[in-house]
Amino acid sequence: MNIAIVIPTLTIGGAERLAIATAEELNRQGNKVTLISLSSKGESRPRDVIGLHLITKKNKVLALVNFIKKNNIQGCVSYLERANMCCSLACWLTSIKYCASVHTAPVAAFKKRKLLNRVVIKLT
């Protein structure tokens, strides 16, 4: 399967490490995996066997839709609110059958998030 994993940045946070580990495991299982970052910020990099694509354009959703179509992506996994919202919209616009969003915040941290972030988490 051709899978895209979408994260907001390549910083060294827990969600980013989890996304890279997921990408490497899916690749080991025989899938073609591309890690997509919605920003060029950060230091984490997947191993060379995992594709890396940076989206630096202002309209992240449109850029993601174009990438999905151009690369025949069959499934998407996203981590954290911004990436989850962009990926959910892009999957809906491209009729992707397999779309998963991962929320890594514990309940206590969820309650401290801004209202908009909590709404986005509930939506996705």
Tab-separated table of N, CA and C in Angstrom:
chain	number	residue	atom	x	y	z
A	1	MET	N	0.841	-1.167	0.000
A	1	MET	CA	0.000	0.000	0.000
A	1	MET	C	0.898	1.247	0.000
A	2	ASN	N	0.457	2.276	-0.647
A	2	ASN	CA	1.167	3.551	-0.713
A	2	ASN	C	0.581	4.468	0.361
A	3	ILE	N	1.365	4.753	1.412
A	3	ILE	CA	0.864	5.446	2.602
A	3	ILE	C	1.607	6.753	2.820
A	4	ALA	N	0.860	7.791	3.201
A	4	ALA	CA	1.443	9.061	3.617
A	4	ALA	C	1.221	9.226	5.111
A	5	ILE	N	2.267	9.644	5.807
A	5	ILE	CA	2.160	9.964	7.225
A	5	ILE	C	2.419	11.453	7.354
A	6	VAL	N	1.442	12.175	7.908
A	6	VAL	CA	1.498	13.633	7.953
A	6	VAL	C	1.722	14.117	9.384
A	7	ILE	N	2.749	14.977	9.533
A	7	ILE	CA	3.054	15.574	10.831
A	7	ILE	C	3.249	17.081	10.646
A	8	PRO	N	3.054	17.865	11.712
A	8	PRO	CA	3.179	19.310	11.553
A	8	PRO	C	4.618	19.779	11.335
A	9	THR	N	5.576	19.206	12.049
A	9	THR	CA	6.982	19.607	11.918
A	9	THR	C	7.867	18.383	12.096
A	10	LEU	N	9.148	18.587	11.898
A	10	LEU	CA	10.124	17.517	12.131
A	10	LEU	C	10.893	17.748	13.432
A	11	THR	N	10.248	18.380	14.407
A	11	THR	CA	10.912	18.576	15.692
A	11	THR	C	11.077	17.225	16.371
A	12	ILE	N	11.716	17.223	17.503
A	12	ILE	CA	12.030	15.950	18.151
A	12	ILE	C	11.026	15.619	19.251
A	13	GLY	N	9.778	16.025	19.079
A	13	GLY	CA	8.741	15.709	20.064
A	13	GLY	C	8.321	14.251	19.988
A	14	GLY	N	7.509	13.849	20.934
A	14	GLY	CA	7.076	12.456	21.015
A	14	GLY	C	6.245	12.012	19.825
A	15	ALA	N	5.335	12.867	19.357
A	15	ALA	CA	4.492	12.499	18.217
A	15	ALA	C	5.327	12.324	16.953
A	16	GLU	N	6.319	13.174	16.783
A	16	GLU	CA	7.172	13.070	15.594
A	16	GLU	C	8.003	11.788	15.624
A	17	ARG	N	8.535	11.456	16.806
A	17	ARG	CA	9.289	10.195	16.924
A	17	ARG	C	8.380	9.008	16.653
A	18	LEU	N	7.154	9.066	17.157
A	18	LEU	CA	6.185	7.997	16.923
A	18	LEU	C	5.840	7.884	15.436
A	19	ALA	N	5.676	9.020	14.760
A	19	ALA	CA	5.368	9.009	13.324
A	19	ALA	C	6.509	8.384	12.526
A	20	ILE	N	7.732	8.734	12.869
A	20	ILE	CA	8.891	8.168	12.164
A	20	ILE	C	8.982	6.664	12.423
A	21	ALA	N	8.777	6.249	13.667
A	21	ALA	CA	8.800	4.814	13.992
A	21	ALA	C	7.696	4.075	13.242
A	22	THR	N	6.511	4.673	13.157
A	22	THR	CA	5.402	4.066	12.412
A	22	THR	C	5.751	3.943	10.939
A	23	ALA	N	6.331	4.998	10.374
A	23	ALA	CA	6.729	4.981	8.961
A	23	ALA	C	7.751	3.884	8.703
A	24	GLU	N	8.722	3.756	9.574
A	24	GLU	CA	9.758	2.729	9.405
A	24	GLU	C	9.172	1.318	9.515
A	25	GLU	N	8.238	1.110	10.447
A	25	GLU	CA	7.616	-0.209	10.600
A	25	GLU	C	6.725	-0.544	9.411
A	26	LEU	N	5.929	0.420	8.946
A	26	LEU	CA	5.092	0.173	7.764
A	26	LEU	C	5.961	-0.123	6.543
A	27	ASN	N	7.081	0.553	6.431
A	27	ASN	CA	8.008	0.288	5.334
A	27	ASN	C	8.581	-1.131	5.447
A	28	ARG	N	8.957	-1.517	6.672
A	28	ARG	CA	9.503	-2.863	6.899
A	28	ARG	C	8.502	-3.934	6.495
A	29	GLN	N	7.208	-3.636	6.623
A	29	GLN	CA	6.157	-4.586	6.271
A	29	GLN	C	5.865	-4.605	4.769
A	30	GLY	N	6.604	-3.826	3.984
A	30	GLY	CA	6.455	-3.865	2.532
A	30	GLY	C	5.632	-2.746	1.922
A	31	ASN	N	5.231	-1.778	2.722
A	31	ASN	CA	4.479	-0.640	2.194
A	31	ASN	C	5.434	0.437	1.690
A	32	LYS	N	4.955	1.238	0.756
A	32	LYS	CA	5.710	2.418	0.328
A	32	LYS	C	5.219	3.563	1.199
A	33	VAL	N	6.116	4.198	1.951
A	33	VAL	CA	5.724	5.206	2.924
A	33	VAL	C	6.424	6.529	2.636
A	34	THR	N	5.655	7.614	2.692
A	34	THR	CA	6.214	8.953	2.589
A	34	THR	C	5.815	9.724	3.831
A	35	LEU	N	6.808	10.288	4.503
A	35	LEU	CA	6.554	11.137	5.651
A	35	LEU	C	6.416	12.564	5.129
A	36	ILE	N	5.301	13.211	5.458
A	36	ILE	CA	5.037	14.571	4.982
A	36	ILE	C	5.015	15.504	6.178
A	37	SER	N	5.868	16.523	6.139
A	37	SER	CA	5.893	17.533	7.184
A	37	SER	C	5.265	18.810	6.643
A	38	LEU	N	4.407	19.433	7.439
A	38	LEU	CA	3.747	20.667	7.029
A	38	LEU	C	4.626	21.889	7.277
A	39	SER	N	5.868	21.656	7.673
A	39	SER	CA	6.821	22.733	7.919
A	39	SER	C	8.227	22.193	7.728
A	40	SER	N	9.158	23.068	7.389
A	40	SER	CA	10.548	22.629	7.246
A	40	SER	C	11.300	22.728	8.568
A	41	LYS	N	10.630	23.167	9.634
A	41	LYS	CA	11.266	23.269	10.946
A	41	LYS	C	11.565	21.887	11.498
A	42	GLY	N	12.673	21.778	12.208
A	42	GLY	CA	12.944	20.549	12.935
A	42	GLY	C	14.229	19.877	12.556
A	43	GLU	N	14.527	18.849	13.323
A	43	GLU	CA	15.790	18.136	13.177
A	43	GLU	C	15.617	16.652	12.889
A	44	SER	N	14.478	16.086	13.212
A	44	SER	CA	14.272	14.648	13.025
A	44	SER	C	14.234	14.314	11.542
A	45	ARG	N	14.803	13.217	11.182
A	45	ARG	CA	14.763	12.741	9.804
A	45	ARG	C	14.569	11.227	9.821
A	46	PRO	N	13.699	10.719	8.973
A	46	PRO	CA	13.539	9.261	8.897
A	46	PRO	C	14.741	8.649	8.190
A	47	ARG	N	14.853	7.356	8.286
A	47	ARG	CA	15.918	6.662	7.545
A	47	ARG	C	15.727	6.875	6.051
A	48	ASP	N	16.772	6.636	5.311
A	48	ASP	CA	16.750	6.886	3.868
A	48	ASP	C	15.704	6.074	3.112
A	49	VAL	N	15.231	4.973	3.683
A	49	VAL	CA	14.243	4.139	2.981
A	49	VAL	C	12.848	4.757	3.014
A	50	ILE	N	12.651	5.760	3.851
A	50	ILE	CA	11.358	6.433	3.958
A	50	ILE	C	11.437	7.731	3.168
A	51	GLY	N	10.459	7.942	2.299
A	51	GLY	CA	10.417	9.197	1.561
A	51	GLY	C	10.060	10.352	2.486
A	52	LEU	N	10.584	11.528	2.206
A	52	LEU	CA	10.283	12.716	2.993
A	52	LEU	C	9.847	13.824	2.050
A	53	HIS	N	8.711	14.434	2.353
A	53	HIS	CA	8.198	15.540	1.537
A	53	HIS	C	7.824	16.682	2.473
A	54	LEU	N	8.335	17.875	2.184
A	54	LEU	CA	8.019	19.051	2.983
A	54	LEU	C	6.995	19.898	2.253
A	55	ILE	N	5.959	20.296	2.947
A	55	ILE	CA	4.971	21.207	2.377
A	55	ILE	C	5.211	22.578	2.997
A	56	THR	N	5.721	23.485	2.184
A	56	THR	CA	6.036	24.815	2.684
A	56	THR	C	5.095	25.878	2.119
A	57	LYS	N	4.177	25.463	1.257
A	57	LYS	CA	3.215	26.418	0.691
A	57	LYS	C	2.220	26.852	1.756
A	58	LYS	N	1.623	28.011	1.541
A	58	LYS	CA	0.669	28.574	2.503
A	58	LYS	C	-0.599	27.716	2.621
A	59	ASN	N	-1.130	27.256	1.485
A	59	ASN	CA	-2.338	26.433	1.511
A	59	ASN	C	-1.936	24.962	1.664
A	60	LYS	N	-1.838	24.523	2.902
A	60	LYS	CA	-1.376	23.162	3.216
A	60	LYS	C	-2.328	22.096	2.677
A	61	VAL	N	-3.627	22.325	2.802
A	61	VAL	CA	-4.609	21.328	2.368
A	61	VAL	C	-4.516	21.122	0.859
A	62	LEU	N	-4.482	22.192	0.089
A	62	LEU	CA	-4.382	22.077	-1.368
A	62	LEU	C	-3.079	21.405	-1.777
A	63	ALA	N	-1.981	21.754	-1.133
A	63	ALA	CA	-0.696	21.122	-1.439
A	63	ALA	C	-0.736	19.629	-1.116
A	64	LEU	N	-1.385	19.279	-0.017
A	64	LEU	CA	-1.513	17.875	0.368
A	64	LEU	C	-2.407	17.121	-0.612
A	65	VAL	N	-3.507	17.725	-1.030
A	65	VAL	CA	-4.390	17.119	-2.037
A	65	VAL	C	-3.606	16.848	-3.316
A	66	ASN	N	-2.845	17.814	-3.764
A	66	ASN	CA	-2.037	17.642	-4.983
A	66	ASN	C	-1.025	16.528	-4.829
A	67	PHE	N	-0.369	16.439	-3.671
A	67	PHE	CA	0.604	15.381	-3.428
A	67	PHE	C	-0.069	14.009	-3.446
A	68	ILE	N	-1.226	13.908	-2.793
A	68	ILE	CA	-1.960	12.635	-2.747
A	68	ILE	C	-2.321	12.167	-4.160
A	69	LYS	N	-2.841	13.078	-4.958
A	69	LYS	CA	-3.240	12.722	-6.327
A	69	LYS	C	-2.031	12.353	-7.178
A	70	LYS	N	-1.000	13.176	-7.113
A	70	LYS	CA	0.190	12.972	-7.954
A	70	LYS	C	0.910	11.663	-7.628
A	71	ASN	N	0.903	11.281	-6.345
A	71	ASN	CA	1.655	10.110	-5.908
A	71	ASN	C	0.801	8.882	-5.645
A	72	ASN	N	-0.489	8.944	-6.024
A	72	ASN	CA	-1.388	7.801	-5.882
A	72	ASN	C	-1.376	7.218	-4.467
A	73	ILE	N	-1.532	8.104	-3.483
A	73	ILE	CA	-1.559	7.685	-2.077
A	73	ILE	C	-2.874	6.949	-1.817
A	74	GLN	N	-2.789	5.808	-1.125
A	74	GLN	CA	-3.958	4.985	-0.843
A	74	GLN	C	-4.447	5.103	0.598
A	75	GLY	N	-3.571	5.563	1.485
A	75	GLY	CA	-3.944	5.695	2.882
A	75	GLY	C	-3.107	6.751	3.560
A	76	CYS	N	-3.674	7.383	4.569
A	76	CYS	CA	-2.988	8.450	5.303
A	76	CYS	C	-3.115	8.234	6.805
A	77	VAL	N	-2.059	8.600	7.505
A	77	VAL	CA	-2.059	8.633	8.965
A	77	VAL	C	-1.525	10.012	9.339
A	78	SER	N	-2.168	10.660	10.306
A	78	SER	CA	-1.692	11.981	10.718
A	78	SER	C	-1.591	12.070	12.233
A	79	TYR	N	-0.710	12.962	12.684
A	79	TYR	CA	-0.454	13.155	14.110
A	79	TYR	C	-0.594	14.633	14.462
A	80	LEU	N	-1.263	14.939	15.546
A	80	LEU	CA	-1.446	16.275	16.117
A	80	LEU	C	-2.483	17.089	15.359
A	81	GLU	N	-3.066	18.085	16.039
A	81	GLU	CA	-4.266	18.769	15.542
A	81	GLU	C	-4.148	19.324	14.130
A	82	ARG	N	-3.117	20.151	13.894
A	82	ARG	CA	-3.014	20.819	12.591
A	82	ARG	C	-2.886	19.811	11.462
A	83	ALA	N	-2.028	18.837	11.642
A	83	ALA	CA	-1.852	17.800	10.620
A	83	ALA	C	-3.120	16.963	10.475
A	84	ASN	N	-3.788	16.667	11.598
A	84	ASN	CA	-5.022	15.876	11.546
A	84	ASN	C	-6.098	16.587	10.734
A	85	MET	N	-6.247	17.887	10.954
A	85	MET	CA	-7.283	18.634	10.237
A	85	MET	C	-6.949	18.714	8.741
A	86	CYS	N	-5.704	19.062	8.413
A	86	CYS	CA	-5.293	19.139	6.998
A	86	CYS	C	-5.453	17.789	6.305
A	87	CYS	N	-5.006	16.742	6.967
A	87	CYS	CA	-5.059	15.408	6.379
A	87	CYS	C	-6.503	14.924	6.228
A	88	SER	N	-7.338	15.167	7.234
A	88	SER	CA	-8.738	14.753	7.142
A	88	SER	C	-9.439	15.422	5.966
A	89	LEU	N	-9.216	16.725	5.809
A	89	LEU	CA	-9.807	17.448	4.676
A	89	LEU	C	-9.267	16.937	3.343
A	90	ALA	N	-7.953	16.730	3.268
A	90	ALA	CA	-7.343	16.247	2.024
A	90	ALA	C	-7.860	14.850	1.669
A	91	CYS	N	-7.999	13.982	2.664
A	91	CYS	CA	-8.524	12.632	2.411
A	91	CYS	C	-9.971	12.695	1.939
A	92	TRP	N	-10.751	13.569	2.537
A	92	TRP	CA	-12.144	13.724	2.135
A	92	TRP	C	-12.217	14.247	0.704
A	93	LEU	N	-11.396	15.233	0.366
A	93	LEU	CA	-11.423	15.819	-0.977
A	93	LEU	C	-10.925	14.856	-2.060
A	94	THR	N	-10.078	13.908	-1.677
A	94	THR	CA	-9.532	12.956	-2.657
A	94	THR	C	-10.160	11.572	-2.550
A	95	SER	N	-11.147	11.415	-1.683
A	95	SER	CA	-11.848	10.139	-1.480
A	95	SER	C	-10.913	9.008	-1.055
A	96	ILE	N	-9.922	9.335	-0.221
A	96	ILE	CA	-9.031	8.305	0.327
A	96	ILE	C	-9.856	7.397	1.239
A	97	LYS	N	-9.723	6.115	1.039
A	97	LYS	CA	-10.516	5.158	1.810
A	97	LYS	C	-9.967	4.962	3.232
A	98	TYR	N	-8.652	4.971	3.381
A	98	TYR	CA	-8.032	4.721	4.672
A	98	TYR	C	-7.392	6.003	5.202
A	99	CYS	N	-7.959	6.558	6.272
A	99	CYS	CA	-7.457	7.797	6.856
A	99	CYS	C	-7.556	7.675	8.373
A	100	ALA	N	-6.424	7.812	9.051
A	100	ALA	CA	-6.413	7.716	10.514
A	100	ALA	C	-5.746	8.948	11.102
A	101	SER	N	-6.327	9.450	12.177
A	101	SER	CA	-5.694	10.558	12.882
A	101	SER	C	-5.352	10.092	14.294
A	102	VAL	N	-4.148	10.444	14.715
A	102	VAL	CA	-3.660	10.013	16.016
A	102	VAL	C	-3.572	11.232	16.925
A	103	HIS	N	-4.175	11.123	18.088
A	103	HIS	CA	-4.127	12.192	19.080
A	103	HIS	C	-3.264	11.707	20.233
A	104	THR	N	-2.142	12.374	20.444
A	104	THR	CA	-1.174	11.884	21.426
A	104	THR	C	-1.270	12.581	22.779
A	105	ALA	N	-2.180	13.537	22.928
A	105	ALA	CA	-2.273	14.284	24.191
A	105	ALA	C	-3.050	13.488	25.231
A	106	PRO	N	-2.502	13.369	26.446
A	106	PRO	CA	-3.271	12.744	27.522
A	106	PRO	C	-4.451	13.626	27.917
A	107	VAL	N	-5.407	13.085	28.615
A	107	VAL	CA	-6.627	13.805	28.978
A	107	VAL	C	-6.309	15.106	29.712
A	108	ALA	N	-5.370	15.074	30.653
A	108	ALA	CA	-5.031	16.282	31.411
A	108	ALA	C	-4.496	17.374	30.489
A	109	ALA	N	-3.677	17.004	29.524
A	109	ALA	CA	-3.128	17.983	28.577
A	109	ALA	C	-4.211	18.472	27.617
A	110	PHE	N	-5.132	17.586	27.256
A	110	PHE	CA	-6.225	17.958	26.357
A	110	PHE	C	-7.047	19.104	26.948
A	111	LYS	N	-7.309	19.042	28.231
A	111	LYS	CA	-8.120	20.066	28.889
A	111	LYS	C	-7.425	21.426	28.915
A	112	LYS	N	-6.109	21.446	28.805
A	112	LYS	CA	-5.339	22.698	28.832
A	112	LYS	C	-5.179	23.324	27.449
A	113	ARG	N	-5.568	22.602	26.405
A	113	ARG	CA	-5.431	23.117	25.040
A	113	ARG	C	-6.414	24.250	24.792
A	114	LYS	N	-6.093	25.083	23.824
A	114	LYS	CA	-7.004	26.155	23.422
A	114	LYS	C	-8.306	25.536	22.932
A	115	LEU	N	-9.389	26.298	23.043
A	115	LEU	CA	-10.711	25.810	22.634
A	115	LEU	C	-10.710	25.361	21.176
A	116	LEU	N	-10.103	26.144	20.292
A	116	LEU	CA	-10.063	25.777	18.876
A	116	LEU	C	-9.372	24.427	18.677
A	117	ASN	N	-8.269	24.198	19.372
A	117	ASN	CA	-7.569	22.913	19.253
A	117	ASN	C	-8.431	21.760	19.746
A	118	ARG	N	-9.162	21.975	20.830
A	118	ARG	CA	-10.037	20.914	21.344
A	118	ARG	C	-11.158	20.611	20.360
A	119	VAL	N	-11.690	21.640	19.714
A	119	VAL	CA	-12.755	21.439	18.702
A	119	VAL	C	-12.196	20.635	17.525
A	120	VAL	N	-11.005	20.999	17.057
A	120	VAL	CA	-10.389	20.289	15.930
A	120	VAL	C	-10.143	18.825	16.292
A	121	ILE	N	-9.686	18.578	17.500
A	121	ILE	CA	-9.461	17.184	17.934
A	121	ILE	C	-10.769	16.406	17.907
A	122	LYS	N	-11.835	16.995	18.407
A	122	LYS	CA	-13.139	16.319	18.395
A	122	LYS	C	-13.626	16.061	16.982
A	123	LEU	N	-13.415	17.038	16.088
A	123	LEU	CA	-13.849	16.861	14.689
A	123	LEU	C	-13.111	15.741	13.975
A	124	THR	N	-11.805	15.666	14.217
A	124	THR	CA	-11.012	14.674	13.494
A	124	THR	C	-10.995	13.346	14.212
